[in-house]
Amino acid sequence: MDLIPLPHRTERAEGFFELGDGFGIEAGPGTEGTARWLRATLGAATGLALPSKKGDEYDVLHLSVRPGLEAEEYRLVVAPHGVHVQGGSPAGVFWGAQTMLQLLGPDAFRRAPLPGRTWRLPLTEIRDAPRFRWRGVMLDVARHFMPKDGVLRYLDLLAAHKLNVFHFHLTDDQGWRVEIRKYPRLTEVGSWRARTKFGHRASPLWEEKPHGGYYTQDDIREIVAYAAERHITVVPEIDVPGHSQAAIAAYPELGNTDVVDTTALSVWDTWGINPNVLAPTDNTLRFYEGVFEEVLELFPSEFIHVGGDECPKDQWRQSPTAQERIRELGLKDEDELQAWFIGHFDSWLTARGRRLIGWDEILEGGLAKGAAVSSWRGYAGGVAAARAGHDVVMCPEQQVYLDHRQDAGADEPVPIGFVRTLEDVYRFEPVPAELTPDEARHVLGTQANLWTEVMEDRARVDYQAFPRLAAFAEVAWSGLPAPAERDFAGFERRLAAHYGRLDALGVAYRPPTGPRPWQRRPGVPGRPIDGPPPNR
């Protein structure tokens, strides 16, 4: 039945159930959202009206929340006279409906019916539940902006793969992408740059045209609501105290004005680690409190991501203001100053019923107990965090950074980093073996990251993400064996059918034979690294 991600248990019987013109939906309490989604998607693909029906009629899809199942667990039964999708919560029902859609074949993912198609489901019973509760994807829209319709499309792609966290990287040196009404210059100035480096930062190539864009607050509300209908949580990232030149360009007083002329800074047009970081002043804290006040109104998520990575300390070492703050607070060094900065917002968010999460650099200098960590510099940060009692999302760079190249071939577009093949991603294990069972319980789940420095549009994002994101989704959802024992050949067989679904969805994935001619970027320098990546 070629399902991705692989269900926990499947029992197949002889025969099929055919969906006719009279096929309808009985939506039990809590399942109305899934019924609405099916009428919009399956209805569009099949041309069926999918009217409301009562449970005692034949030819019915019964949707129900069933006590006793785990929240995201579902049971899908296709019987001769009807279909049942039961879930432990509305989310479980939705994931069961996604599985049903896959069983109908690739054309069930189209937006209009093709002539001559018949619709049938194999008689089967599927019992399934996810391994992790955090099954995430990070999309960087700061480096290259993705218009709202592209973001909504990506939420649909996440939902189709049973991924349930959308980490929305909204700010960086190269752009500020969310409207903050208290500080309009963040988008008036910070949302666009005059030109863009084409390729790796060492490339001599430039795209000599303005690039930019941002989401209004109503756009954000729409994105969050659209995600919620698909049982996806949107976790926003507002980067502090590094990766902040776009904000400093808009409001120069946020920078280290006693070290550099911040009024001369513009939104950054190249890539790399930027030396211009936020000043550790009360003015900066109050400013970002104002930012986060509006962010909390827009995003109801438990976690708020504050970045905290790649913050060079050179300006703080040279800044009399920063050095005075270190003395005033009795801190040892600039690392502890960053920990103080992050700790301030941890306390601020905690007081408002939210939780801070940041990249694993926030461990340096000490971390408040309630904060969680995105472990990106390998496994070590996640191991240290879990052992210290912090919750962790495992997203190690050399395993699940999907901007890294997929093959060693010379025709890979703008090759970055180590080779991470489809099989490499399929054999990724999120829980480090050295953790005890108690420590491992702090691993909330895992996340694949899509940094867009060299991905200039959604087709390039598609190419880097797929099909590897399908492999990652199975790692995050399915209870797979140890990496060396995983049936990659079986996954490839199922993936052959899954390509048809991706085709129907219009995904510009990398074919197994290599990039198509229009997917290549000849002559655009990347940063390939040879040899096997570190696995630690």
XYZ file of C-alpha atoms in Angstrom:
536
model
C 0.000 0.000 0.000
C 3.032 2.257 -0.335
C 2.230 4.534 2.612
C 4.647 7.213 3.869
C 5.280 7.466 6.759
C 5.066 3.748 7.430
C 2.117 2.864 9.717
C 2.648 0.899 12.897
C 0.318 -1.969 11.934
C -1.560 -2.788 8.724
C -3.913 -5.702 7.953
C -5.089 -6.105 4.347
C -8.153 -8.050 3.188
C -9.291 -9.014 -0.309
C -11.428 -6.502 -2.156
C -12.089 -2.782 -2.354
C -14.586 -0.187 -1.231
C -15.642 2.119 -4.055
C -16.498 5.769 -3.515
C -19.607 6.603 -5.515
C -21.651 9.743 -6.014
C -23.567 8.983 -2.827
C -20.476 8.737 -0.647
C -20.848 11.035 2.349
C -19.308 11.941 5.678
C -20.592 11.487 9.206
C -18.528 13.855 11.373
C -18.688 13.115 15.083
C -18.005 15.757 17.742
C -14.520 17.231 17.351
C -14.052 16.001 13.783
C -15.842 18.801 11.947
C -12.517 20.346 10.902
C -11.339 17.145 9.240
C -14.691 16.810 7.452
C -14.372 20.400 6.191
C -10.809 19.730 5.031
C -11.866 16.550 3.197
C -14.678 18.327 1.376
C -12.215 21.003 0.241
C -9.390 18.658 -0.811
C -10.858 15.245 -1.597
C -13.964 16.914 -2.946
C -11.896 19.009 -5.344
C -9.825 16.032 -6.524
C -12.741 13.651 -7.042
C -15.646 15.933 -7.858
C -17.687 14.186 -5.147
C -19.991 16.354 -3.038
C -19.302 14.388 0.186
C -22.575 15.381 1.868
C -23.319 14.930 5.555
C -24.797 11.522 6.320
C -26.067 9.592 9.305
C -24.251 6.601 10.720
C -26.915 4.052 9.874
C -26.534 4.606 6.137
C -24.148 2.733 3.846
C -21.454 4.429 1.766
C -20.318 6.629 4.653
C -17.000 7.832 6.008
C -17.420 7.827 9.789
C -15.149 10.259 11.628
C -15.001 9.993 15.406
C -12.862 10.783 18.442
C -12.422 7.612 20.456
C -11.514 7.641 24.159
C -8.662 5.329 25.028
C -6.450 6.188 22.081
C -3.414 8.426 22.467
C -3.948 11.997 21.260
C -2.414 11.560 17.783
C -3.161 7.856 17.470
C -5.675 6.749 14.851
C -7.433 3.654 13.580
C -8.525 3.448 9.939
C -10.900 0.652 8.910
C -12.053 0.239 5.311
C -14.962 -2.220 5.337
C -17.203 -3.420 2.459
C -19.984 -0.917 3.282
C -18.133 2.070 4.729
C -14.991 3.631 6.143
C -14.178 4.441 9.778
C -11.488 6.860 10.953
C -11.123 7.029 14.720
C -8.587 9.147 16.556
C -7.634 9.808 20.137
C -8.216 13.514 19.436
C -9.198 15.658 16.429
C -5.503 15.523 15.415
C -5.539 11.725 15.352
C -8.638 11.759 13.141
C -6.892 14.181 10.768
C -3.806 11.969 10.453
C -6.053 8.996 9.717
C -7.760 10.997 6.980
C -4.335 11.807 5.505
C -3.590 8.074 5.347
C -6.943 7.452 3.649
C -6.060 10.068 1.032
C -2.812 8.244 0.254
C -4.708 4.965 -0.161
C -6.841 6.573 -2.886
C -3.811 7.101 -5.105
C -1.826 10.101 -6.371
C -4.749 11.742 -8.157
C -6.447 12.285 -4.787
C -3.877 15.073 -4.284
C -4.922 17.059 -7.355
C -7.059 20.197 -7.243
C -9.573 19.138 -9.881
C -10.899 15.748 -11.044
C -9.344 14.045 -14.048
C -11.779 12.421 -16.500
C -12.450 8.725 -16.285
C -11.082 8.202 -12.801
C -12.702 5.796 -10.361
C -12.079 6.001 -6.649
C -11.635 2.986 -4.434
C -9.968 2.042 -1.158
C -8.421 -1.357 -0.372
C -10.226 -3.211 2.394
C -7.847 -2.787 5.293
C -7.339 -1.947 8.941
C -4.531 0.356 10.019
C -3.504 1.188 13.578
C -0.952 3.924 13.882
C 0.575 6.489 16.226
C 3.625 8.777 16.108
C 6.938 8.129 17.827
C 7.546 11.819 18.648
C 5.242 14.674 19.555
C 7.540 17.274 17.921
C 7.893 16.466 14.225
C 9.121 19.717 12.840
C 10.393 21.624 9.841
C 12.177 24.970 10.074
C 11.711 27.273 7.090
C 13.972 30.320 6.839
C 12.056 33.138 5.131
C 14.504 35.833 6.280
C 17.288 35.088 3.795
C 14.926 34.590 0.860
C 11.349 35.669 1.409
C 8.604 33.162 0.597
C 5.273 34.839 -0.198
C 2.276 33.836 1.874
C 0.782 31.439 -0.679
C 4.055 29.500 -0.698
C 3.993 29.235 3.099
C 0.416 27.930 3.026
C 1.447 25.394 0.401
C 4.298 24.224 2.630
C 1.886 23.739 5.508
C -0.113 21.435 3.248
C 3.058 19.513 2.396
C 3.920 19.150 6.085
C 0.409 17.902 6.840
C 0.578 15.368 4.004
C 3.650 13.895 5.718
C 2.168 14.011 9.257
C 4.626 16.679 10.376
C 3.135 18.894 13.070
C 5.521 21.749 13.957
C 6.350 24.630 11.607
C 9.348 26.571 12.921
C 8.996 29.960 11.199
C 12.378 31.737 11.021
C 11.161 35.316 10.601
C 14.149 37.589 11.309
C 17.839 37.678 10.505
C 20.589 39.968 9.244
C 19.169 39.784 5.715
C 15.546 40.664 6.452
C 12.752 41.225 8.970
C 9.566 39.482 7.844
C 6.810 40.140 10.406
C 4.891 43.388 10.874
C 5.376 44.916 14.333
C 2.997 47.861 14.612
C 4.859 49.482 17.482
C 8.029 49.612 15.374
C 7.040 50.193 11.730
C 10.607 50.700 10.491
C 11.326 47.014 11.112
C 9.429 46.319 7.907
C 9.700 49.715 6.219
C 13.501 49.465 6.311
C 14.332 45.984 7.550
C 12.233 43.887 5.171
C 14.241 44.503 2.007
C 17.834 44.671 0.832
C 19.323 46.387 -2.201
C 20.928 43.287 -3.702
C 21.690 39.653 -2.873
C 24.747 37.428 -2.992
C 24.162 34.622 -5.510
C 25.741 31.426 -4.216
C 28.011 30.935 -1.224
C 29.388 34.059 0.466
C 32.712 33.563 -1.386
C 30.907 33.744 -4.728
C 31.700 36.772 -6.926
C 28.118 36.760 -8.227
C 25.389 39.196 -7.213
C 21.735 39.554 -8.062
C 21.598 43.300 -8.562
C 17.974 43.945 -7.687
C 16.082 44.653 -4.462
C 14.778 41.641 -2.585
C 12.242 41.659 0.203
C 8.780 41.191 1.563
C 7.025 40.670 4.872
C 3.858 39.269 6.375
C 1.265 41.628 7.762
C -0.235 40.722 11.107
C -3.358 39.513 9.331
C -1.174 37.368 7.063
C 0.354 35.818 10.178
C -3.079 35.203 11.699
C -4.132 33.510 8.469
C -1.004 31.321 8.411
C -1.452 30.329 12.060
C -5.144 29.521 11.535
C -4.420 27.552 8.360
C -1.787 25.561 10.229
C -4.106 24.935 13.182
C -6.760 23.505 10.856
C -4.077 20.978 9.843
C -3.023 20.343 13.467
C 0.320 22.067 12.934
C 1.779 24.377 15.570
C 3.622 27.448 14.278
C 6.666 28.316 16.425
C 8.007 31.789 15.529
C 11.679 32.676 15.731
C 12.793 36.232 16.516
C 16.597 36.102 16.570
C 18.522 37.761 19.435
C 21.165 38.951 20.217
C 23.005 37.969 17.012
C 21.647 37.727 13.476
C 20.073 41.141 14.019
C 21.501 43.565 11.440
C 18.125 44.084 9.728
C 16.706 45.323 13.041
C 19.761 47.505 13.694
C 19.523 48.982 10.202
C 15.937 49.990 11.018
C 16.685 51.220 14.559
C 20.431 52.022 14.852
C 20.201 52.583 18.620
C 19.793 48.804 19.043
C 23.420 48.243 18.024
C 26.709 48.875 19.764
C 26.862 52.558 18.940
C 29.994 53.100 21.024
C 31.934 50.710 18.755
C 30.525 51.172 15.230
C 28.523 53.773 13.353
C 25.264 51.832 13.302
C 23.545 54.592 11.281
C 25.692 53.492 8.332
C 24.430 49.901 8.436
C 21.929 48.573 5.921
C 20.131 45.243 5.681
C 22.891 42.719 4.962
C 23.202 41.492 1.373
C 25.534 38.545 1.887
C 25.791 35.419 4.032
C 27.805 34.251 7.014
C 28.213 35.221 10.662
C 27.666 38.939 11.105
C 29.681 40.936 13.677
C 26.903 43.503 14.223
C 24.927 42.284 17.244
C 22.470 43.860 19.638
C 23.723 46.049 22.476
C 23.022 44.583 25.951
C 21.195 47.715 27.123
C 17.912 48.353 28.876
C 16.735 50.127 25.722
C 17.295 46.950 23.700
C 15.459 44.819 26.270
C 12.467 47.177 26.311
C 12.411 47.292 22.494
C 12.308 43.521 22.129
C 9.758 43.190 24.899
C 7.571 45.371 22.681
C 8.294 43.066 19.742
C 7.494 39.929 21.734
C 4.277 41.441 23.098
C 2.928 41.571 19.544
C 4.439 38.178 18.662
C 2.593 36.555 21.574
C -0.677 38.040 20.336
C -0.092 36.505 16.903
C 1.268 33.083 17.854
C -0.489 30.971 20.533
C 2.311 28.358 20.572
C 3.732 27.075 23.853
C 7.272 27.753 22.631
C 8.770 30.993 21.302
C 12.154 30.643 19.610
C 14.704 33.374 20.317
C 17.614 32.121 18.215
C 20.665 32.794 20.368
C 23.122 31.248 17.897
C 26.253 32.586 16.240
C 26.581 35.769 18.296
C 30.156 37.073 17.942
C 31.346 38.844 21.080
C 33.957 41.159 19.514
C 31.806 44.286 19.703
C 30.873 43.547 23.312
C 34.566 43.150 24.185
C 35.268 46.571 22.665
C 32.150 48.288 24.010
C 32.508 50.298 27.258
C 28.737 49.990 27.670
C 28.815 46.196 27.432
C 31.819 45.939 29.725
C 30.114 48.132 32.299
C 27.054 45.863 32.156
C 29.271 42.829 32.794
C 30.749 44.517 35.881
C 27.377 45.774 37.070
C 25.855 42.278 36.904
C 28.917 40.564 38.376
C 29.351 38.368 35.301
C 32.514 36.526 34.351
C 32.648 37.248 30.623
C 30.737 37.941 27.416
C 29.330 34.386 27.275
C 27.641 35.000 30.612
C 26.419 38.339 29.265
C 24.650 36.509 26.446
C 23.230 34.032 28.971
C 21.919 36.996 30.981
C 20.339 38.445 27.825
C 18.626 35.148 26.948
C 17.696 34.584 30.600
C 15.889 37.904 30.685
C 13.557 36.785 27.917
C 13.185 33.330 29.423
C 11.824 34.954 32.599
C 9.744 37.404 30.577
C 8.137 34.625 28.510
C 7.645 32.355 31.519
C 5.759 35.125 33.310
C 3.352 35.160 30.353
C 2.782 31.414 30.272
C 5.132 30.644 27.404
C 8.404 28.734 27.096
C 11.645 29.876 25.534
C 13.490 27.677 23.056
C 16.780 28.553 21.363
C 19.689 27.073 19.461
C 22.175 25.133 21.575
C 24.506 28.119 22.109
C 22.054 29.283 24.758
C 23.513 26.570 27.008
C 26.758 28.540 27.219
C 26.948 30.580 30.384
C 23.999 28.821 32.014
C 20.345 28.340 31.095
C 17.106 28.792 33.009
C 15.422 25.495 33.883
C 12.248 25.988 31.868
C 14.021 26.718 28.586
C 14.318 24.165 25.785
C 17.112 23.666 23.267
C 17.255 23.106 19.511
C 20.402 20.985 19.181
C 21.967 21.920 15.836
C 25.749 21.661 16.309
C 25.632 17.885 16.297
C 24.244 15.773 19.139
C 26.407 17.149 21.943
C 24.227 20.129 22.811
C 21.160 17.924 22.994
C 22.907 15.407 25.205
C 24.130 18.138 27.569
C 20.708 19.761 27.671
C 18.834 16.510 28.344
C 21.265 15.557 31.103
C 20.713 18.984 32.666
C 16.950 18.453 32.638
C 16.089 20.606 29.606
C 13.720 19.531 26.860
C 15.416 19.096 23.492
C 14.526 19.114 19.804
C 17.168 17.192 17.869
C 18.137 18.849 14.576
C 21.881 18.185 14.121
C 23.328 20.061 11.169
C 25.215 17.219 9.514
C 22.182 14.920 9.605
C 19.044 16.981 8.907
C 20.044 20.358 7.450
C 18.343 19.878 4.102
C 20.117 22.845 2.526
C 23.176 20.546 2.439
C 23.820 18.820 -0.878
C 22.172 15.514 -1.724
C 24.877 14.055 -3.944
C 28.553 14.554 -4.791
C 27.807 15.104 -8.485
C 29.082 18.262 -10.157
C 25.583 19.141 -11.370
C 24.102 19.609 -7.876
C 22.849 23.215 -7.622
C 25.022 25.420 -5.359
C 26.428 22.509 -3.322
C 26.646 23.239 0.408
C 28.238 21.129 3.132
C 28.607 17.372 3.399
C 26.671 14.995 1.185
C 23.423 13.991 2.882
C 21.729 11.404 0.703
C 18.165 10.184 0.960
C 19.471 7.062 2.693
C 21.527 9.130 5.141
C 18.394 10.982 6.220
C 16.426 7.725 6.474
C 19.048 6.294 8.815
C 19.140 9.382 11.058
C 18.396 8.553 14.710
C 17.126 11.480 16.803
C 17.747 9.993 20.270
C 21.451 9.728 21.158
C 22.354 6.249 22.381
C 24.264 7.587 25.383
C 21.125 9.007 27.019
C 19.486 7.018 29.810
C 15.737 6.348 29.468
C 14.979 9.182 31.901
C 17.230 11.574 29.983
C 15.793 10.453 26.644
C 12.331 11.512 27.790
C 13.547 15.101 27.427
C 13.858 14.601 23.652
C 10.585 16.156 22.514
C 11.271 15.091 18.962
C 13.157 16.102 15.887
C 13.218 18.720 13.182
C 14.634 19.181 9.671
C 15.921 22.653 8.807
C 15.747 24.527 5.509
C 18.083 27.521 5.489
C 17.542 29.534 2.324
C 20.748 31.462 1.683
C 21.174 29.642 -1.653
C 17.483 28.850 -2.211
C 16.106 31.826 -4.088
C 12.566 30.584 -4.657
C 10.141 27.847 -3.694
C 11.293 25.535 -6.507
C 14.774 25.520 -4.991
C 13.277 24.849 -1.551
C 11.316 21.954 -3.065
C 14.474 20.522 -4.592
C 16.403 20.585 -1.337
C 13.498 19.350 0.773
C 12.139 16.499 -1.318
C 12.288 13.573 -1.335
C 14.497 13.760 1.792
C 11.686 15.324 3.831
C 9.601 12.204 3.171
C 12.400 10.095 4.671
C 12.671 12.459 7.620
C 8.905 12.303 8.185
C 9.106 8.532 8.491
C 11.964 8.836 11.000
C 9.899 11.307 13.047
C 6.615 9.379 12.908
C 7.305 5.661 12.576
C 8.830 3.402 15.198
C 11.717 2.330 12.980
C 14.437 -0.169 13.982
C 18.005 0.921 14.724
C 19.530 2.843 11.792
C 21.571 -0.041 10.364
C 18.526 -2.339 10.460
C 16.110 -0.048 8.635
C 14.603 -1.321 5.391
C 15.770 1.440 3.074
C 15.066 -0.686 -0.005
C 11.466 -1.025 1.159
C 11.255 2.703 1.724
C 12.534 3.328 -1.820
C 9.840 1.016 -3.208
C 7.148 2.965 -1.365
C 8.760 6.221 -2.414
C 8.356 5.261 -6.076
C 4.589 5.561 -5.553
C 5.014 8.657 -3.401
C 6.668 10.487 -6.298
C 3.266 10.363 -7.984
C 1.716 12.170 -5.018
C 4.467 14.791 -5.093
C 3.895 15.225 -8.839
C 0.182 15.763 -8.251
C 1.036 18.339 -5.563
C 3.381 20.165 -7.945
C 6.522 19.543 -5.883
C 9.778 20.190 -7.776
C 11.654 17.377 -6.017
C 15.071 15.999 -6.923
C 14.576 12.938 -9.149
C 16.472 9.793 -8.105
C 18.547 10.065 -11.295
C 19.772 13.558 -10.442
C 18.735 17.158 -11.090
C 16.762 18.095 -14.158
C 18.487 20.644 -16.419
C 16.478 23.567 -15.024
C 17.265 22.557 -11.449
C 21.000 23.031 -11.926
C 22.892 26.271 -11.253
C 26.018 25.968 -13.423
C 28.818 28.321 -12.470
C 27.353 29.382 -9.118
C 29.923 28.571 -6.398
C 28.869 26.651 -3.314
C 30.794 25.306 -0.312
C 31.014 21.519 -0.673
C 32.814 19.601 2.077
C 34.289 16.217 1.206
C 34.317 13.102 3.331
C 31.814 11.700 5.808
C 30.212 14.172 8.205
C 30.847 13.895 11.937
C 28.210 11.852 13.728
C 28.379 13.299 17.233
